[in-house]
């Protein structure tokens, strides 16, 4: 009898489908099968097998806007389920995916500072927590567009920011996040966001983003629009598609392609505004609370040209933009971005500001988004379209037709691009009156913005998970211009590459190097009066005996390679910046045995060391804060690309210093 039962069981098992007997394989193995050679390490082992692929309609809008659209199976190429408790996320802790920010975001005049301790992984999710502090009890650094670094201590609020800059970037695909929003839907103030930026700009570091953000442009010319706004207007594109002038940057030494326009565009997957709507049009339109779904782009199109079509019935999407027509839940109302830019004639036909255009929509959210998890998705087809989803429902599309050439008879702007740069992920929780009203006394502290997972899917035949892909390299430019991106010694670990073809500096803010000063034959310290820490770095590079420097109050103090010590200087506002020199290709700082630099120009007088009868130069005036604007990433920046010394007087001073050292 036992034998009969065994035979029956065997026959029953044999009749089952093979799939029922085969355990599902991990998503990393599924990626290896679908895309041999793809890097499996970006796929979290905790991602469930039923999430290894995503069915997405990737074709044109007309093909996808049907009841049963054709779909493509996209493969999971990056994920984080945040199941590992207590991940170390600060800059010096070596997390392979994420870095928690330690900064004040000055571009939007935030009311909080970001601290790594406010970003934690717990209970299977990532938590960004905002809470009150005693004024002056916490501090954070803030890089300005001219390279000065402020020390901000008096905000009384601390919150969380985390990104994957220069670690995990991707180009194209479908990205999805499952999140629960902070606070209450009807109390204005909290500003949670999840967004993407091109790797050539580090968000919140304004010297890195000046002339990079939010350019998505590969044409020569057409960027004159907005010049009438002066300093409040757009910063010229740092690397345009025009031929570089003879004295311009040498792109080859940074691994950049000649004649290629580069930038750091921005796409917001979600950017939530809470409160109660007032003064909206008298028609059925989304009400607060809602999320914004914008693409930020530069250069701006000319005055008198619009994203939209306006007639007596209202404002509608123009060519290349689409809102949902079918199948969305009754509560999920969407409409065009509601923001009147300087060239607009109404509040929807031309959103933007004096630096950029913003094409986008906003979608109403229901209260459950604040009490449970919901998904936000974006399908990004580089050069073709961006398509947003909420809980799987299509809510907005912009495609290349919307970014076509525009002309007003005076200015012509060639086509901008649906982003093609490698982009990284950013998640943050802010407070800023530049974004909307803040009822601080009505908000609940502490509050958390929680993220259950982040996943990225791509066509298995076109996997691109890299911050420096061959067609759009970033590695050498960042490695050779670290001072634009990194503010502390701990942050140096965020850039693994060595600068191969040029001398560079590794700099830290609010640190002074004591001792080790280079002196002239008369015993005075060797110093130079220079406009910025970047110029101090470049001057030190050209002195063979200079291995380090301190820049403080417009004076550059040259140091030897040894015999100095570090001293922290956490004073208010801007403080000293100090750095060490690395010769081209070197993995260690310059030593006294470093080869001499090329012959220098003829010498000129060297600024003397300050004495009691010769007071030091006045401190640099603090840069004026940016004007209040609606969108988060308004930037004050510099177009400096880190090339040759831009001051003839400075070059002559460096030559004089070199001559003195030889006497």
XYZ file of C-alpha atoms in Angstrom:
663
model
C 0.000 0.000 0.000
C 2.821 2.417 0.861
C 4.349 1.758 -2.537
C 1.052 2.638 -4.244
C 0.836 5.927 -2.330
C 4.421 6.773 -3.309
C 3.672 5.999 -6.963
C 0.540 8.182 -6.880
C 2.465 11.046 -5.327
C 5.157 10.780 -7.968
C 2.578 10.820 -10.769
C 0.886 13.865 -9.212
C 4.171 15.766 -9.015
C 5.010 14.805 -12.568
C 1.725 16.301 -13.742
C 2.514 19.765 -12.249
C 3.945 22.543 -14.435
C 7.716 22.807 -14.233
C 7.449 26.421 -13.011
C 5.583 25.253 -9.918
C 8.478 22.976 -8.999
C 11.252 25.482 -9.726
C 11.834 28.075 -7.018
C 12.029 31.641 -8.338
C 15.556 32.905 -8.834
C 16.882 36.119 -7.255
C 16.525 39.255 -9.350
C 20.303 39.576 -9.701
C 20.426 36.159 -11.369
C 17.455 37.084 -13.541
C 19.406 40.155 -14.682
C 22.439 38.013 -15.502
C 20.284 35.773 -17.695
C 18.474 38.640 -19.433
C 21.499 40.914 -19.869
C 24.777 38.972 -19.722
C 27.583 41.220 -18.541
C 25.326 43.654 -16.668
C 26.489 44.577 -13.169
C 24.361 42.538 -10.753
C 25.681 44.248 -7.624
C 23.193 47.122 -7.878
C 20.242 44.749 -7.394
C 19.257 44.317 -3.748
C 19.065 40.658 -2.716
C 15.953 41.537 -0.689
C 13.938 42.518 -3.776
C 11.133 39.934 -4.148
C 11.236 37.721 -7.262
C 7.895 39.062 -8.493
C 9.563 42.479 -8.891
C 12.378 41.309 -11.191
C 10.628 42.745 -14.246
C 8.145 45.516 -14.977
C 5.739 45.591 -17.901
C 5.802 49.117 -19.343
C 4.469 50.624 -22.548
C 7.582 52.270 -23.947
C 6.319 53.428 -27.347
C 4.854 56.758 -28.472
C 1.898 58.185 -26.570
C -0.561 57.278 -29.326
C 0.382 53.596 -29.012
C 0.143 53.638 -25.225
C -3.077 55.665 -24.903
C -5.363 52.689 -25.563
C -7.289 50.282 -23.354
C -4.772 47.438 -23.804
C -1.425 49.019 -24.723
C 1.513 46.904 -25.869
C 4.146 46.511 -23.169
C 7.811 45.608 -22.934
C 9.373 43.572 -20.130
C 11.979 45.808 -18.515
C 14.567 44.183 -16.259
C 15.422 45.290 -12.730
C 18.937 46.809 -12.811
C 19.007 48.736 -9.505
C 17.046 48.411 -6.279
C 17.148 49.138 -2.591
C 14.481 47.673 -0.334
C 16.057 49.290 2.772
C 15.696 46.052 4.722
C 19.163 46.356 6.262
C 18.706 48.068 9.618
C 20.967 50.930 10.612
C 22.828 51.448 7.352
C 25.718 53.901 7.655
C 24.910 56.713 5.238
C 27.254 59.572 6.169
C 29.949 60.507 3.648
C 32.752 58.717 5.479
C 30.886 55.453 6.081
C 31.346 53.976 2.617
C 27.756 53.121 1.711
C 27.941 51.867 -1.899
C 24.634 53.457 -2.978
C 23.784 56.488 -0.861
C 25.277 59.521 0.879
C 23.312 61.431 3.508
C 23.770 65.183 3.211
C 25.405 67.490 5.742
C 24.552 70.930 4.362
C 22.273 73.915 4.283
C 20.448 74.228 0.946
C 20.832 77.947 0.303
C 19.457 77.981 -3.253
C 15.906 77.874 -1.911
C 16.581 79.542 1.446
C 15.581 76.447 3.396
C 14.453 76.719 7.002
C 16.310 73.543 8.033
C 19.813 72.134 7.836
C 20.423 68.617 6.575
C 22.307 66.227 8.853
C 23.244 62.564 8.216
C 21.750 61.519 11.563
C 18.294 62.399 10.191
C 18.501 59.667 7.528
C 18.047 56.132 8.848
C 16.988 52.679 7.707
C 14.542 51.056 10.091
C 11.565 48.701 9.927
C 12.250 47.929 6.278
C 12.197 51.512 5.023
C 14.326 54.610 4.612
C 13.289 57.430 6.942
C 14.000 61.129 6.457
C 13.098 62.796 9.756
C 12.561 66.495 10.433
C 12.562 67.871 13.964
C 13.186 71.004 15.979
C 16.553 71.856 17.521
C 17.817 74.586 19.786
C 19.121 77.434 17.599
C 22.884 77.182 17.290
C 23.042 73.574 18.505
C 23.729 72.078 15.067
C 25.686 73.342 12.091
C 26.076 72.529 8.419
C 28.155 73.802 5.516
C 26.762 75.565 2.455
C 28.812 76.123 -0.707
C 28.015 79.309 -2.612
C 28.392 79.975 -6.310
C 31.695 81.823 -5.877
C 33.230 78.938 -3.933
C 32.934 80.438 -0.457
C 31.528 78.050 2.138
C 29.193 79.277 4.837
C 28.797 77.671 8.231
C 25.081 77.776 9.068
C 24.119 77.258 12.703
C 20.917 79.101 13.556
C 18.044 77.385 11.737
C 16.367 75.610 14.678
C 15.330 72.683 12.446
C 17.176 69.631 11.148
C 16.058 67.207 8.467
C 17.188 64.481 6.090
C 18.625 64.473 2.584
C 20.199 61.516 0.769
C 21.426 60.995 -2.789
C 23.361 58.567 -4.977
C 25.626 61.196 -6.576
C 28.719 59.746 -8.254
C 27.804 56.283 -6.949
C 24.650 54.982 -8.603
C 23.476 56.717 -11.783
C 21.431 55.482 -14.700
C 20.454 56.638 -18.175
C 16.868 55.900 -19.153
C 14.413 53.283 -17.970
C 11.536 53.112 -15.529
C 12.124 54.241 -11.940
C 9.575 53.547 -9.219
C 9.446 54.462 -5.529
C 6.922 53.464 -2.876
C 6.583 56.210 -0.280
C 4.501 57.564 2.580
C 4.332 61.345 2.919
C 5.090 63.320 6.105
C 2.787 65.491 8.189
C -0.850 66.187 7.376
C -2.306 66.833 3.906
C -4.091 70.057 4.899
C -1.260 71.721 6.871
C 1.110 73.663 4.589
C 4.841 73.421 5.065
C 6.550 70.059 4.599
C 8.176 69.685 1.188
C 9.082 66.049 0.446
C 10.716 65.376 -2.907
C 12.255 62.563 -4.927
C 14.120 63.727 -8.000
C 16.913 63.133 -10.502
C 19.864 65.331 -11.479
C 22.715 64.937 -13.966
C 25.945 63.727 -12.348
C 27.981 66.772 -13.464
C 26.157 68.842 -10.825
C 26.081 67.996 -7.125
C 22.787 69.272 -5.722
C 23.180 72.007 -3.128
C 26.817 72.658 -4.111
C 26.353 75.806 -6.129
C 29.868 76.097 -7.535
C 29.389 72.682 -9.154
C 25.962 73.456 -10.611
C 26.636 76.937 -12.008
C 26.555 76.694 -15.805
C 25.538 73.029 -15.562
C 22.008 73.075 -14.091
C 19.559 72.519 -15.730
C 21.119 72.463 -19.208
C 19.963 69.711 -21.548
C 21.283 71.142 -24.782
C 23.669 70.074 -27.527
C 23.556 73.002 -29.952
C 25.872 75.947 -30.551
C 24.249 79.320 -29.881
C 20.692 80.191 -28.965
C 21.444 80.801 -25.296
C 21.092 84.595 -25.336
C 17.559 84.470 -23.924
C 17.350 85.851 -20.397
C 20.530 87.910 -20.558
C 18.442 91.010 -19.822
C 17.965 89.715 -16.269
C 21.672 90.145 -15.524
C 22.972 88.308 -12.460
C 19.477 86.975 -11.722
C 19.315 85.389 -15.163
C 20.818 82.199 -16.559
C 24.494 81.373 -16.153
C 26.018 80.528 -19.566
C 26.401 76.825 -20.289
C 29.810 75.746 -18.994
C 30.419 73.230 -21.780
C 28.464 74.119 -24.907
C 28.452 72.466 -28.320
C 30.386 75.417 -29.728
C 34.106 75.026 -30.496
C 36.151 75.936 -27.450
C 38.021 79.238 -27.775
C 41.845 79.067 -27.838
C 42.055 80.160 -24.191
C 39.104 78.021 -23.154
C 39.041 74.771 -21.204
C 40.952 71.790 -22.536
C 38.199 69.183 -22.461
C 40.479 66.338 -23.520
C 42.393 66.378 -20.244
C 39.100 65.818 -18.413
C 37.948 63.055 -20.747
C 35.116 65.182 -22.158
C 34.160 65.035 -25.826
C 34.898 68.077 -27.980
C 31.867 69.928 -29.298
C 29.393 68.188 -26.988
C 26.979 70.262 -24.924
C 26.890 69.036 -21.323
C 24.813 69.835 -18.287
C 23.002 68.667 -15.172
C 19.288 68.529 -16.045
C 16.618 67.888 -13.429
C 13.504 65.701 -13.403
C 11.201 65.603 -10.361
C 9.476 62.285 -9.772
C 7.474 63.811 -6.930
C 7.479 67.200 -5.211
C 4.558 67.566 -2.843
C 2.797 70.713 -1.690
C 0.241 70.538 1.125
C -2.482 72.865 2.393
C -5.863 74.120 1.207
C -6.285 75.587 -2.284
C -7.253 79.215 -2.813
C -7.451 81.461 -5.871
C -7.433 78.663 -8.425
C -9.392 78.942 -11.698
C -13.149 78.426 -11.579
C -13.041 75.037 -13.239
C -12.450 71.472 -12.226
C -8.736 71.567 -11.520
C -6.461 69.806 -9.020
C -6.576 71.219 -5.517
C -4.085 71.079 -2.702
C -2.579 68.806 -1.654
C -0.862 67.876 -4.909
C 2.442 66.755 -6.352
C 4.354 68.587 -9.049
C 5.787 66.579 -11.963
C 8.230 68.898 -13.751
C 11.163 68.830 -16.139
C 13.553 71.733 -15.551
C 15.410 72.754 -18.696
C 17.785 75.394 -20.052
C 18.382 77.414 -22.107
C 15.035 79.169 -22.009
C 12.927 79.518 -25.113
C 12.344 83.087 -26.369
C 9.809 85.530 -24.968
C 6.409 85.274 -26.638
C 6.639 81.504 -27.143
C 4.728 79.092 -24.938
C 4.554 75.461 -23.839
C 0.794 75.436 -24.109
C -2.222 76.359 -26.214
C -4.592 78.983 -24.775
C -8.046 79.965 -26.035
C -11.315 81.205 -24.581
C -11.909 77.801 -22.971
C -8.661 77.756 -21.026
C -5.088 76.531 -21.312
C -4.323 73.096 -22.694
C -1.193 71.040 -23.308
C 0.676 72.152 -26.385
C 2.383 69.853 -28.883
C 4.457 67.204 -27.176
C 2.555 67.243 -23.864
C -0.235 64.925 -22.735
C -2.580 64.635 -19.757
C -4.646 61.495 -18.979
C -7.809 60.900 -20.974
C -8.949 57.560 -19.621
C -8.901 55.149 -16.731
C -7.600 57.267 -13.847
C -9.299 57.247 -10.414
C -11.858 59.958 -9.770
C -9.663 61.659 -7.151
C -6.564 61.803 -9.380
C -7.152 65.103 -11.171
C -4.219 66.469 -13.150
C -3.525 69.745 -14.906
C -0.627 71.759 -16.277
C 1.974 73.274 -13.967
C 0.548 76.340 -12.203
C 3.420 78.828 -12.112
C 3.740 82.133 -13.951
C 7.246 82.681 -15.278
C 8.691 86.037 -16.409
C 7.757 85.466 -20.063
C 4.244 84.161 -19.320
C 0.968 85.900 -20.106
C -1.017 83.652 -17.761
C -0.166 81.263 -14.942
C -0.003 78.128 -17.065
C 1.283 78.943 -20.524
C 4.916 79.537 -19.557
C 6.005 78.241 -16.125
C 9.576 78.935 -15.089
C 11.744 81.734 -13.753
C 14.593 83.966 -14.930
C 17.013 81.035 -15.208
C 15.046 78.174 -16.770
C 11.839 76.848 -18.233
C 9.753 74.328 -16.317
C 7.427 72.057 -18.250
C 5.212 69.912 -16.100
C 1.921 69.069 -14.492
C 0.490 68.699 -11.035
C -1.710 65.915 -9.742
C -4.093 65.977 -6.805
C -3.444 63.481 -4.004
C -5.920 61.978 -1.550
C -5.393 61.788 2.255
C -4.312 58.130 2.189
C -0.936 59.221 0.767
C -0.149 60.507 4.277
C -1.277 57.367 6.128
C -0.115 54.541 3.841
C 2.327 53.762 1.042
C 1.740 54.690 -2.611
C 3.898 54.350 -5.729
C 5.288 57.067 -7.975
C 6.834 56.071 -11.300
C 8.648 57.675 -14.224
C 9.435 56.216 -17.635
C 12.394 58.065 -19.122
C 13.285 57.451 -22.769
C 16.407 59.620 -23.347
C 15.901 62.081 -26.180
C 12.297 60.910 -26.619
C 9.895 61.295 -23.690
C 9.238 61.479 -19.947
C 6.074 59.794 -18.660
C 4.884 60.000 -15.019
C 2.662 57.521 -13.132
C 0.969 57.489 -9.709
C -0.144 54.101 -8.375
C 0.276 52.774 -11.907
C -1.975 55.458 -13.431
C -0.559 57.640 -16.199
C -0.643 61.324 -15.192
C 1.570 63.350 -17.577
C 3.939 63.139 -20.545
C 6.350 65.535 -22.194
C 8.228 64.470 -25.307
C 10.784 65.870 -27.729
C 8.120 67.699 -29.752
C 7.610 70.088 -26.818
C 11.331 70.939 -26.840
C 11.504 71.731 -30.547
C 13.133 74.870 -31.967
C 11.411 78.098 -30.897
C 11.807 81.571 -32.405
C 10.231 84.956 -31.759
C 11.827 86.711 -34.736
C 14.644 88.132 -32.617
C 15.975 85.023 -30.895
C 15.974 81.437 -32.085
C 16.612 78.601 -29.648
C 17.383 75.237 -31.282
C 15.831 72.083 -29.806
C 16.534 71.229 -26.189
C 16.772 67.568 -25.208
C 14.732 65.181 -23.147
C 17.671 64.444 -20.799
C 20.420 62.160 -22.064
C 22.920 62.643 -19.206
C 23.563 59.964 -16.560
C 21.418 60.973 -13.586
C 21.392 60.143 -9.892
C 18.582 59.871 -7.345
C 17.829 62.394 -4.591
C 15.359 62.152 -1.688
C 14.858 64.973 0.801
C 12.413 66.591 3.215
C 12.554 70.394 3.322
C 10.785 73.494 4.610
C 10.977 76.705 2.595
C 8.716 79.683 2.081
C 10.174 80.008 -1.415
C 8.118 76.911 -2.305
C 4.897 77.812 -0.518
C 3.324 78.893 2.779
C 4.670 77.337 5.982
C 2.489 77.177 9.106
C 5.316 76.242 11.416
C 3.245 76.215 14.613
C 0.675 73.833 13.104
C 3.182 71.267 11.853
C 3.923 68.096 13.818
C 7.529 67.534 14.901
C 9.168 65.149 14.516
C 7.730 63.919 11.204
C 9.075 61.374 8.719
C 9.126 60.975 4.957
C 9.468 57.204 4.495
C 10.511 55.296 1.391
C 9.739 51.582 1.236
C 11.809 50.915 -1.881
C 13.427 52.456 -4.943
C 13.721 50.357 -8.133
C 15.057 51.050 -11.622
C 14.199 48.926 -14.665
C 15.772 49.058 -18.128
C 15.596 47.341 -21.484
C 17.867 44.291 -21.046
C 19.359 45.062 -24.463
C 20.316 48.584 -23.360
C 21.418 48.513 -19.717
C 23.177 51.686 -18.558
C 23.866 51.956 -14.825
C 26.919 54.199 -14.635
C 27.750 57.719 -13.511
C 30.351 58.017 -16.288
C 29.206 56.129 -19.410
C 31.458 56.373 -22.500
C 29.124 58.694 -24.414
C 28.699 61.078 -21.462
C 31.801 60.773 -19.260
C 31.996 62.562 -15.917
C 34.724 60.712 -13.998
C 37.820 62.735 -14.894
C 36.128 66.122 -14.797
C 34.933 65.459 -11.247
C 38.252 63.892 -10.169
C 40.228 66.887 -11.467
C 37.832 69.485 -10.015
C 37.100 68.049 -6.583
C 36.981 71.497 -5.005
C 33.760 72.189 -6.930
C 32.047 69.166 -5.380
C 33.596 68.211 -2.023
C 33.720 70.259 1.182
C 35.267 67.994 3.832
C 38.041 65.457 4.235
C 35.436 62.715 4.758
C 33.768 63.526 1.441
C 36.939 62.808 -0.548
C 35.915 59.133 -0.486
C 32.945 60.009 -2.731
C 35.357 60.423 -5.668
C 37.435 57.284 -6.186
C 39.189 58.240 -9.414
C 42.630 59.840 -9.622
C 43.005 62.922 -11.798
C 45.156 61.564 -14.624
C 46.130 64.431 -16.908
C 46.399 67.551 -14.774
C 47.436 68.742 -11.333
C 44.536 69.086 -8.898
C 43.683 69.990 -5.303
C 41.803 68.213 -2.536
C 40.229 70.879 -0.384
C 38.295 71.093 2.895
C 36.180 73.904 4.273
C 36.477 75.656 7.634
C 39.902 74.126 8.245
C 43.151 76.065 8.604
C 46.614 74.537 8.120
C 48.961 75.744 10.865
C 52.726 75.892 10.266
C 54.745 74.678 7.295
C 54.672 78.134 5.673
C 56.879 78.889 2.691
C 59.006 81.985 3.210
C 60.876 84.390 0.983
C 64.612 85.121 1.493
C 63.697 88.191 3.564
C 61.850 85.975 6.040
C 58.344 87.116 5.150
C 55.639 84.565 4.501
C 54.947 83.835 0.850
C 51.349 84.899 0.249
C 49.245 86.073 -2.666
C 46.082 88.121 -2.758
C 43.620 86.164 -4.906
C 39.850 86.340 -5.445
C 38.969 82.742 -4.565
C 40.141 79.476 -3.048
C 40.209 78.012 -6.552
C 42.798 80.605 -7.586
C 44.788 79.820 -4.441
C 44.761 76.141 -5.383
C 45.895 76.912 -8.934
C 48.674 79.206 -7.708
C 49.980 76.535 -5.330
C 49.982 73.989 -8.149
C 52.416 76.143 -10.114
C 54.947 76.420 -7.275
C 57.124 73.306 -7.110
C 57.739 73.758 -3.372
C 54.058 74.257 -2.542
C 52.284 71.148 -1.335
C 49.378 72.734 0.544
C 47.628 76.050 1.085
C 45.129 77.933 3.215
C 42.830 80.552 1.708
C 41.407 83.027 4.202
C 39.961 86.500 3.634
C 41.334 86.723 0.074
C 44.863 85.810 1.120
C 46.499 82.608 -0.083
C 49.063 81.176 2.353
C 51.461 78.754 0.659
C 52.618 75.712 2.638
C 55.189 73.024 2.143
C 54.197 69.414 1.723
C 54.858 68.675 5.410
C 55.274 70.274 8.844
C 51.758 71.678 9.131
C 48.757 70.558 11.172
C 45.004 70.809 10.631
C 42.916 73.064 12.840
C 39.124 73.233 12.632
C 37.540 76.660 12.330
C 33.765 76.510 12.705
C 33.173 80.229 12.792
C 30.053 81.917 11.436
C 29.451 82.556 7.723
C 32.410 81.961 5.414
C 35.652 80.585 6.831
C 39.051 79.389 5.619
C 39.479 76.731 2.960
C 42.612 74.594 2.906
C 43.861 71.963 0.518
C 46.707 69.782 -0.662
C 48.095 69.451 -4.190
C 48.111 66.227 -6.207
C 50.266 66.091 -9.314
C 48.818 64.567 -12.476
C 48.256 60.844 -12.085
C 49.412 60.816 -8.456
C 47.531 58.822 -5.842
C 49.348 60.612 -3.000
C 49.786 64.337 -2.245
C 52.679 66.240 -3.716
C 56.010 65.917 -1.924
C 59.006 68.203 -2.011
C 60.532 65.927 -4.627
C 57.782 66.714 -7.119
C 59.019 67.725 -10.582
C 59.124 71.480 -11.217
C 56.280 73.099 -13.152
C 56.712 74.480 -16.686
C 58.595 77.809 -16.974
C 56.548 80.663 -15.543
C 55.956 84.116 -17.075
C 58.066 87.121 -16.090
C 57.761 88.043 -12.400
C 55.906 90.944 -10.848
C 55.765 92.255 -7.264
C 54.386 89.894 -4.640
C 51.840 91.091 -2.069
C 53.614 91.476 1.264
C 52.619 89.709 4.433
C 50.132 91.843 6.400
C 51.650 93.866 9.250
C 50.206 96.084 11.939
C 50.569 99.038 9.589
C 49.186 97.066 6.675
C 45.859 95.505 7.703
C 44.637 92.382 5.906
C 42.076 92.808 3.160
C 38.474 93.205 4.211
C 36.432 90.006 4.402
C 34.569 88.939 1.293
C 31.028 90.295 1.323
C 28.473 87.554 1.826
C 26.747 86.714 -1.476
C 23.178 87.923 -1.569
C 20.638 85.121 -1.053
C 18.643 84.015 -4.045
C 15.290 85.614 -4.566
C 12.292 83.643 -3.371
C 11.065 81.382 -6.138
C 8.661 78.540 -6.320
C 10.859 75.669 -7.412
C 13.451 73.970 -5.297
C 16.625 74.052 -7.305
C 17.172 77.758 -8.000
C 20.936 78.120 -8.133
C 23.503 80.821 -7.647
C 26.540 79.556 -9.507
C 29.813 80.227 -11.175
C 30.691 79.259 -14.711
C 34.234 78.431 -13.650
C 35.360 75.229 -15.296
C 38.597 74.759 -13.391
C 40.948 75.601 -16.260
C 43.988 77.914 -16.437
C 44.428 80.921 -14.155
C 41.980 83.547 -15.288
C 43.932 86.527 -13.947
C 47.107 87.751 -15.655
C 48.060 89.547 -12.456
C 47.718 86.314 -10.509
C 49.872 84.434 -13.029
C 52.549 87.088 -12.712
C 52.384 86.901 -8.927
C 52.869 83.136 -9.068
C 55.912 83.627 -11.275
C 57.317 86.091 -8.770
C 56.793 83.618 -5.936
C 58.630 80.944 -7.880
C 61.520 83.316 -8.547
C 61.781 84.253 -4.867
C 62.003 80.591 -3.904
C 64.951 80.164 -6.277
C 66.902 83.119 -4.861
